[in-house]
Coordinates of N, CA and C in Angstrom, one line a residue:
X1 N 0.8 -1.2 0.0 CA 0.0 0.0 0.0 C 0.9 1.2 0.0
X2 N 0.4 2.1 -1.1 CA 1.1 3.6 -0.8 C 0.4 4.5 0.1
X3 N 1.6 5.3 0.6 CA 0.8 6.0 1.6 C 1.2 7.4 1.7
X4 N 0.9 8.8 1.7 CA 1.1 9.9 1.2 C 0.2 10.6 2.1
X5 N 1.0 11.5 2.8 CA 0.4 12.5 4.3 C 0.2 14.0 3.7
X6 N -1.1 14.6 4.1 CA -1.0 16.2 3.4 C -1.1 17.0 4.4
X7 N -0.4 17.7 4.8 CA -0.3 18.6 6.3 C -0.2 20.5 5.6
X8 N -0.6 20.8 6.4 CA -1.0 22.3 6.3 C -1.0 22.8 7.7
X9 N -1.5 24.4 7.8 CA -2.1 24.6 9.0 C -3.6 24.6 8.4
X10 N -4.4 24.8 9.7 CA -5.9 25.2 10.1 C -5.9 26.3 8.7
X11 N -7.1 25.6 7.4 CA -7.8 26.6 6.4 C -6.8 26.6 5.5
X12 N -6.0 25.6 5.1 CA -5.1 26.0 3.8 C -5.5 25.0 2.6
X13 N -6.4 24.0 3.5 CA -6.9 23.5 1.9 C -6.3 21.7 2.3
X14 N -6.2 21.0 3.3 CA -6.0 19.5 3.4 C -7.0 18.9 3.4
X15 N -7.8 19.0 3.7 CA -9.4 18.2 3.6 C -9.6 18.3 1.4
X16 N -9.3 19.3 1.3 CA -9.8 20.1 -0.7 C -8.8 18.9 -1.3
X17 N -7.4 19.1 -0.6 CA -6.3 18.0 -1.5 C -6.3 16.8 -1.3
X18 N -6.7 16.3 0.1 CA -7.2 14.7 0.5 C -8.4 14.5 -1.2
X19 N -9.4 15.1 -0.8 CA -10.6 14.4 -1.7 C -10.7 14.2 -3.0
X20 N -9.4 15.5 -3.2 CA -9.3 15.5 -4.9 C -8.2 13.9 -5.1
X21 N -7.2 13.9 -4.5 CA -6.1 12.8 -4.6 C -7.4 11.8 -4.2
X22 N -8.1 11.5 -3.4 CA -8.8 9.9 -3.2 C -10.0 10.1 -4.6
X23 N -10.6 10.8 -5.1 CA -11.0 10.8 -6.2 C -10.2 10.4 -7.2
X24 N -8.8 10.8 -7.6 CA -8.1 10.7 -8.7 C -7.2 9.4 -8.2
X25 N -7.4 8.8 -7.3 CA -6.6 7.4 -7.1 C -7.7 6.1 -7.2
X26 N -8.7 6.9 -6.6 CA -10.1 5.7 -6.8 C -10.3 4.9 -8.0
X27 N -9.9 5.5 -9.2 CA -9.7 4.8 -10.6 C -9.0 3.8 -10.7
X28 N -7.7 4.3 -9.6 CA -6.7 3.1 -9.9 C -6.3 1.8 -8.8
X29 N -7.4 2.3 -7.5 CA -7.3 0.8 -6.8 C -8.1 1.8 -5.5
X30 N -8.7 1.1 -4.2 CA -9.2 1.3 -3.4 C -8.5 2.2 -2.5
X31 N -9.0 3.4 -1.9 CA -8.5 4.9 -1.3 C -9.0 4.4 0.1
X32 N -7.8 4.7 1.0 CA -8.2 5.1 2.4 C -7.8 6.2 2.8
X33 N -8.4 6.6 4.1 CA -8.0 7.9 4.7 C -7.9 8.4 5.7
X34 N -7.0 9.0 6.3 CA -7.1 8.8 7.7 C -7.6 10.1 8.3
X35 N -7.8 10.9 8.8 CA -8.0 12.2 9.1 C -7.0 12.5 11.2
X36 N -6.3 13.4 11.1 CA -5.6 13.3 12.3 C -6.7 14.5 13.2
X37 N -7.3 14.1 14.4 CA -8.3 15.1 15.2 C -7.7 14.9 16.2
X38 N -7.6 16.8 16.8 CA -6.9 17.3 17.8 C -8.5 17.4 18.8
X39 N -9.4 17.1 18.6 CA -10.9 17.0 19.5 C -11.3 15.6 19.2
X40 N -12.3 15.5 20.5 CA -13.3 14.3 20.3 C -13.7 14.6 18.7
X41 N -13.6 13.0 18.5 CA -14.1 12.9 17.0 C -16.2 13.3 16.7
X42 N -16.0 13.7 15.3 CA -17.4 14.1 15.0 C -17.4 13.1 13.7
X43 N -18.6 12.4 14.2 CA -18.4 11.1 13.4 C -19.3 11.9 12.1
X44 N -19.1 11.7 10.5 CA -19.3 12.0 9.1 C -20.3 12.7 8.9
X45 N -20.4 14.0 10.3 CA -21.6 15.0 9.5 C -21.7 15.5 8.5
X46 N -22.5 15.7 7.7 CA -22.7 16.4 6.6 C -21.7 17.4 6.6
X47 N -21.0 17.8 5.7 CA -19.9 19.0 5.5 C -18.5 18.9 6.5
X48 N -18.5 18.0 6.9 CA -17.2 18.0 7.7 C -16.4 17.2 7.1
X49 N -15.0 17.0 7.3 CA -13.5 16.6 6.5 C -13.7 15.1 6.3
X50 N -14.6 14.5 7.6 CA -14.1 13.0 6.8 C -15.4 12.5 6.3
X51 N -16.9 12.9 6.3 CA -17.8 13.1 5.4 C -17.1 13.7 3.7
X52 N -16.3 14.6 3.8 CA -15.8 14.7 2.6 C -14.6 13.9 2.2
X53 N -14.3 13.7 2.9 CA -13.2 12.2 2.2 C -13.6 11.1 1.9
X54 N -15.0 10.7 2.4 CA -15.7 9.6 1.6 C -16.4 10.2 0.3
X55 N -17.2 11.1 0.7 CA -17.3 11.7 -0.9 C -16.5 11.8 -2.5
X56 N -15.3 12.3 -1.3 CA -14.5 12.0 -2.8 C -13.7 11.0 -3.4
X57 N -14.1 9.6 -2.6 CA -13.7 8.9 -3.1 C -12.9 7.6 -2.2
X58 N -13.1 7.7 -1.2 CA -12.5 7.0 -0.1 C -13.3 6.1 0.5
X59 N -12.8 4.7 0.6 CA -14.1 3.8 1.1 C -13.8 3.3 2.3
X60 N -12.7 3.8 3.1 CA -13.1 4.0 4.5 C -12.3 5.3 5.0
X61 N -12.8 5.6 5.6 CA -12.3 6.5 6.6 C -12.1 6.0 8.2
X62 N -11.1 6.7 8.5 CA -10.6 6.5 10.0 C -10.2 7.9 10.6
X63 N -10.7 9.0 11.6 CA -10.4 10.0 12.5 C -9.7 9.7 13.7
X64 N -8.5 9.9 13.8 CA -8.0 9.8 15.1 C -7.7 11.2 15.8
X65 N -7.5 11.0 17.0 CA -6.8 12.1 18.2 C -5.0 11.9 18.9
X66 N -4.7 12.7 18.9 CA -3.3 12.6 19.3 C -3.5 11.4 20.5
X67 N -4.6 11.4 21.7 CA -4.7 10.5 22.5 C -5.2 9.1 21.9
X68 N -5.1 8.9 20.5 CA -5.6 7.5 20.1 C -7.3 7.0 20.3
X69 N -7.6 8.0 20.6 CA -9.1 8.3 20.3 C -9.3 8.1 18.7
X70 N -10.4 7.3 18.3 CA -11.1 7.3 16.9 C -12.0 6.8 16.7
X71 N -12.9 7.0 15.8 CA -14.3 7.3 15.5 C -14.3 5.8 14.8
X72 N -15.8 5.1 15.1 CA -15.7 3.6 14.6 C -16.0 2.7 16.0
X73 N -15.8 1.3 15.5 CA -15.7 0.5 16.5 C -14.2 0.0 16.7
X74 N -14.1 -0.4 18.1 CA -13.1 -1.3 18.6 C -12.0 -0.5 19.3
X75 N -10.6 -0.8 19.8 CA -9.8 -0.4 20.6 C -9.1 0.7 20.5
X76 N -9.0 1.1 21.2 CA -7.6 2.1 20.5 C -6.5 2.1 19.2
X77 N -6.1 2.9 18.7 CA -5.6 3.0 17.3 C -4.6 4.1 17.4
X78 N -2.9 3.6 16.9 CA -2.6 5.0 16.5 C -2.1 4.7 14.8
X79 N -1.7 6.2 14.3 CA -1.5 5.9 13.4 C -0.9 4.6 12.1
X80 N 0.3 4.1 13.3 CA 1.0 2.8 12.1 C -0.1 1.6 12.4
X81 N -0.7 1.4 13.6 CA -2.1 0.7 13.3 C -2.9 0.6 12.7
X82 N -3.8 1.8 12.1 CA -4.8 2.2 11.7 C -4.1 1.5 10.0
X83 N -3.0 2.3 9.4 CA -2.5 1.9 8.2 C -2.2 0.4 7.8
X84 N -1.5 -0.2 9.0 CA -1.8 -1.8 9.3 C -2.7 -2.2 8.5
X85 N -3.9 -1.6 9.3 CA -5.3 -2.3 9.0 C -6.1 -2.5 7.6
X86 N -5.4 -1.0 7.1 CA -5.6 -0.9 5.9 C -5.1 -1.6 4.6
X87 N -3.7 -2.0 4.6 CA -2.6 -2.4 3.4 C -3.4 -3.8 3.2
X88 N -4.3 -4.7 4.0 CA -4.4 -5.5 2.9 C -5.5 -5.6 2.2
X89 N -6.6 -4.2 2.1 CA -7.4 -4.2 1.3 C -7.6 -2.8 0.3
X90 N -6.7 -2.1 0.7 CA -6.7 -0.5 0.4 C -5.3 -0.4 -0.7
X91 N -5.1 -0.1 -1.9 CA -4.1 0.1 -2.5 C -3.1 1.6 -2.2
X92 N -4.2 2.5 -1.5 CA -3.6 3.7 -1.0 C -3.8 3.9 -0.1
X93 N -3.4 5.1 0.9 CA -4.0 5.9 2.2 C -3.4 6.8 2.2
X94 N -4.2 8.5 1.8 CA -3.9 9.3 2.2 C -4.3 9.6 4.1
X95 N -3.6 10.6 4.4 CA -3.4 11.2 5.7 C -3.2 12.3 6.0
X96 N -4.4 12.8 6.3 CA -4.4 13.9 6.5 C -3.7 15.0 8.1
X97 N -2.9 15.6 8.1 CA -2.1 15.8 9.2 C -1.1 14.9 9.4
X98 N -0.3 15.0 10.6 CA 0.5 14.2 11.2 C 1.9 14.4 10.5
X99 N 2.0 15.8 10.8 CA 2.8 17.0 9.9 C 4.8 16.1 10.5
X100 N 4.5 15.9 11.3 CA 6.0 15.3 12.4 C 6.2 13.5 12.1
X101 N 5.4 12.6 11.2 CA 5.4 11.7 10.8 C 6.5 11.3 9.9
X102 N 7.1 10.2 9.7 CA 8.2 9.9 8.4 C 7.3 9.7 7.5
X103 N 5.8 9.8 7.2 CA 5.3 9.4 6.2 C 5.7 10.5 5.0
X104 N 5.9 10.2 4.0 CA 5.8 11.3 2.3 C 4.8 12.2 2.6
X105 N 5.2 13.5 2.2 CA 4.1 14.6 2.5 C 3.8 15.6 1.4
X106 N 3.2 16.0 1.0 CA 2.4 17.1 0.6 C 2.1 18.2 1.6
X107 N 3.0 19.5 1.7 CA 3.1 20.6 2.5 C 1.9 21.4 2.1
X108 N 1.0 22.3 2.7 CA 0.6 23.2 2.2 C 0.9 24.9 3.3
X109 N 0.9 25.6 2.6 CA 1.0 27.0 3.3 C 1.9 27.1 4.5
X110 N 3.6 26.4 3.8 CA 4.2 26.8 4.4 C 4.7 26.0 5.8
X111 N 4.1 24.7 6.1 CA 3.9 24.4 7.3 C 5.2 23.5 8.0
X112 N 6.0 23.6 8.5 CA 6.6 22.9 9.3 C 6.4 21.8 9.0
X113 N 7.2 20.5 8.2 CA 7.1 19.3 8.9 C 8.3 18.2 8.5
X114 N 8.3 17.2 9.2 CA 9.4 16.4 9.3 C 9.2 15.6 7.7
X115 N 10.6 15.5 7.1 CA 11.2 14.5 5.9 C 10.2 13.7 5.9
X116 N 10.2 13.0 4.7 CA 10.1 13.7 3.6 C 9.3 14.3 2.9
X117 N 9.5 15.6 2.4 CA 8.4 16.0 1.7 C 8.7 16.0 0.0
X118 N 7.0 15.8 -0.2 CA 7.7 15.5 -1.6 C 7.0 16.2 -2.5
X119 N 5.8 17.2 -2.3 CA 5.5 18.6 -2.6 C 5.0 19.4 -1.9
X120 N 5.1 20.7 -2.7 CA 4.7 22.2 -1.3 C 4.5 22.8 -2.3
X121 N 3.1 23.4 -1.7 CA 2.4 24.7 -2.8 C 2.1 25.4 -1.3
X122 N 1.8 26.7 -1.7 CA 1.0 28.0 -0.4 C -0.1 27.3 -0.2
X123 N -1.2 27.0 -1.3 CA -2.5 26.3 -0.6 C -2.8 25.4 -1.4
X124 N -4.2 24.9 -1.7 CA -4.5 23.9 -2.5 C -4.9 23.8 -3.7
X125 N -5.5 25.4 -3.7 CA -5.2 25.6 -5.2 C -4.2 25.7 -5.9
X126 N -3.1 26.4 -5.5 CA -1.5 26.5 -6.0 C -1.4 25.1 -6.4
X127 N -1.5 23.9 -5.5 CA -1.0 22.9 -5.4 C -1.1 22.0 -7.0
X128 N 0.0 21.5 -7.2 CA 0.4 21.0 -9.0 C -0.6 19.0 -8.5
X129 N -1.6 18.8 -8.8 CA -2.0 17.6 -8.6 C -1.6 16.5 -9.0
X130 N -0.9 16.6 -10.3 CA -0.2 15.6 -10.9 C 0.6 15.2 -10.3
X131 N 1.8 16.3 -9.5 CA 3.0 16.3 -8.8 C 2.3 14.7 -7.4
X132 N 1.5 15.9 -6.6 CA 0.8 14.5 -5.7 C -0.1 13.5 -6.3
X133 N -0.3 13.0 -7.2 CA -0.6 11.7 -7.8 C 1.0 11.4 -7.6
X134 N 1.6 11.8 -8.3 CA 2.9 11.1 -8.8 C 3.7 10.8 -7.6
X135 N 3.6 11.4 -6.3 CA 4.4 11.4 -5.2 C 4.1 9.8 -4.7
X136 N 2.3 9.9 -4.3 CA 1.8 8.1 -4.0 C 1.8 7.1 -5.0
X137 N 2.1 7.4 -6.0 CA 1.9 6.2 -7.2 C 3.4 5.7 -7.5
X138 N 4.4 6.9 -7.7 CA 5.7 6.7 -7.7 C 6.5 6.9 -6.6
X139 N 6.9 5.8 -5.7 CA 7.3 6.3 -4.5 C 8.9 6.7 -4.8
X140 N 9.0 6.4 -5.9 CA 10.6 7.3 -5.6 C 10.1 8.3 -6.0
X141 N 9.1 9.1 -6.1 CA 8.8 10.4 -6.6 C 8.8 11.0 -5.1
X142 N 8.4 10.3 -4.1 CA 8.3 10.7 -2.7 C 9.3 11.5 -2.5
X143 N 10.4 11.3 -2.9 CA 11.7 11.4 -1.8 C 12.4 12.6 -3.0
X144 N 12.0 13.2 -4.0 CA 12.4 14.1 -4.8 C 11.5 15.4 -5.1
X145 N 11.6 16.2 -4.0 CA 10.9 17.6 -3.7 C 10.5 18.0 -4.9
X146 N 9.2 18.4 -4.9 CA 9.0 19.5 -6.6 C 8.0 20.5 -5.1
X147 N 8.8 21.9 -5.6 CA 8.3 23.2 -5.0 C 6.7 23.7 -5.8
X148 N 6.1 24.2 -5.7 CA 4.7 25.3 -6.5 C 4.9 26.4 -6.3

């Protein structure tokens, strides 16, 4: 499974770049997603991030909390778990947050985060989408920065 993290701050467009990449990867094998929640989880209300990440194309979703709090059934989860769970039915997983992870990232607006990143645009429109296709589909594309 490829796996490809998109971190930003609060309002730069990660939830916009999640649904577009799980829409445009949905063609080529089954999208998961994880969403990273700094609050109690708000399980897929209408208009919120992980209601929109099944929308666009993600056939499961998973919300966690830095405390390993997550929306769903069963035990606690942190993130290399949750991904676990996924690889052996999910061809992808994006990840939303989790800016301090070794996972391949997609920057937006500028944001602090730990290697590797393997594109950066200001927001989500800037952002070159081909570039992140190409980051999770080619993972040596991961590890060779393209700026926006």
């Amino acid at each position: 499974m490829q796996v490809l993290a998109v971190v930003g701050p609060s309002d730069s467009g990660k939830t916009t770049v999640v649904a577009r990449l799980a829409e445009r990867l949905a063609a080529r094998g089954p999208v998961a997603t994880v969403k990273h929640l700094t609050h109690e989880p708000d399980i897929d209300t209408e208009g919120k991030d992980t209601a929109r990440h099944r929308a666009g194309g993600a056939s499961r979703t998973i919300g966690l909390t830095d405390d390993g709090s997550w929306f769903g059934t069963g035990d606690s989860r942190d993130l290399s778990a949750v991904l676990g769970s996924f690889a052996p039915t999910h061809d992808y997983a994006l990840v939303e947050g989790f800016s301090g992870s070794a996972l391949p990232k997609v920057v937006l607006g500028g944001r602090d985060a730990a290697a590797p990143v393997a594109v950066t645009a200001a927001s989500a429109d800037a952002l070159d989408l081909d570039a992140a296709v190409a980051a999770i589909t080619d993972p040596a594309a991961a590890y060779e920065p393209h700026e926006q």
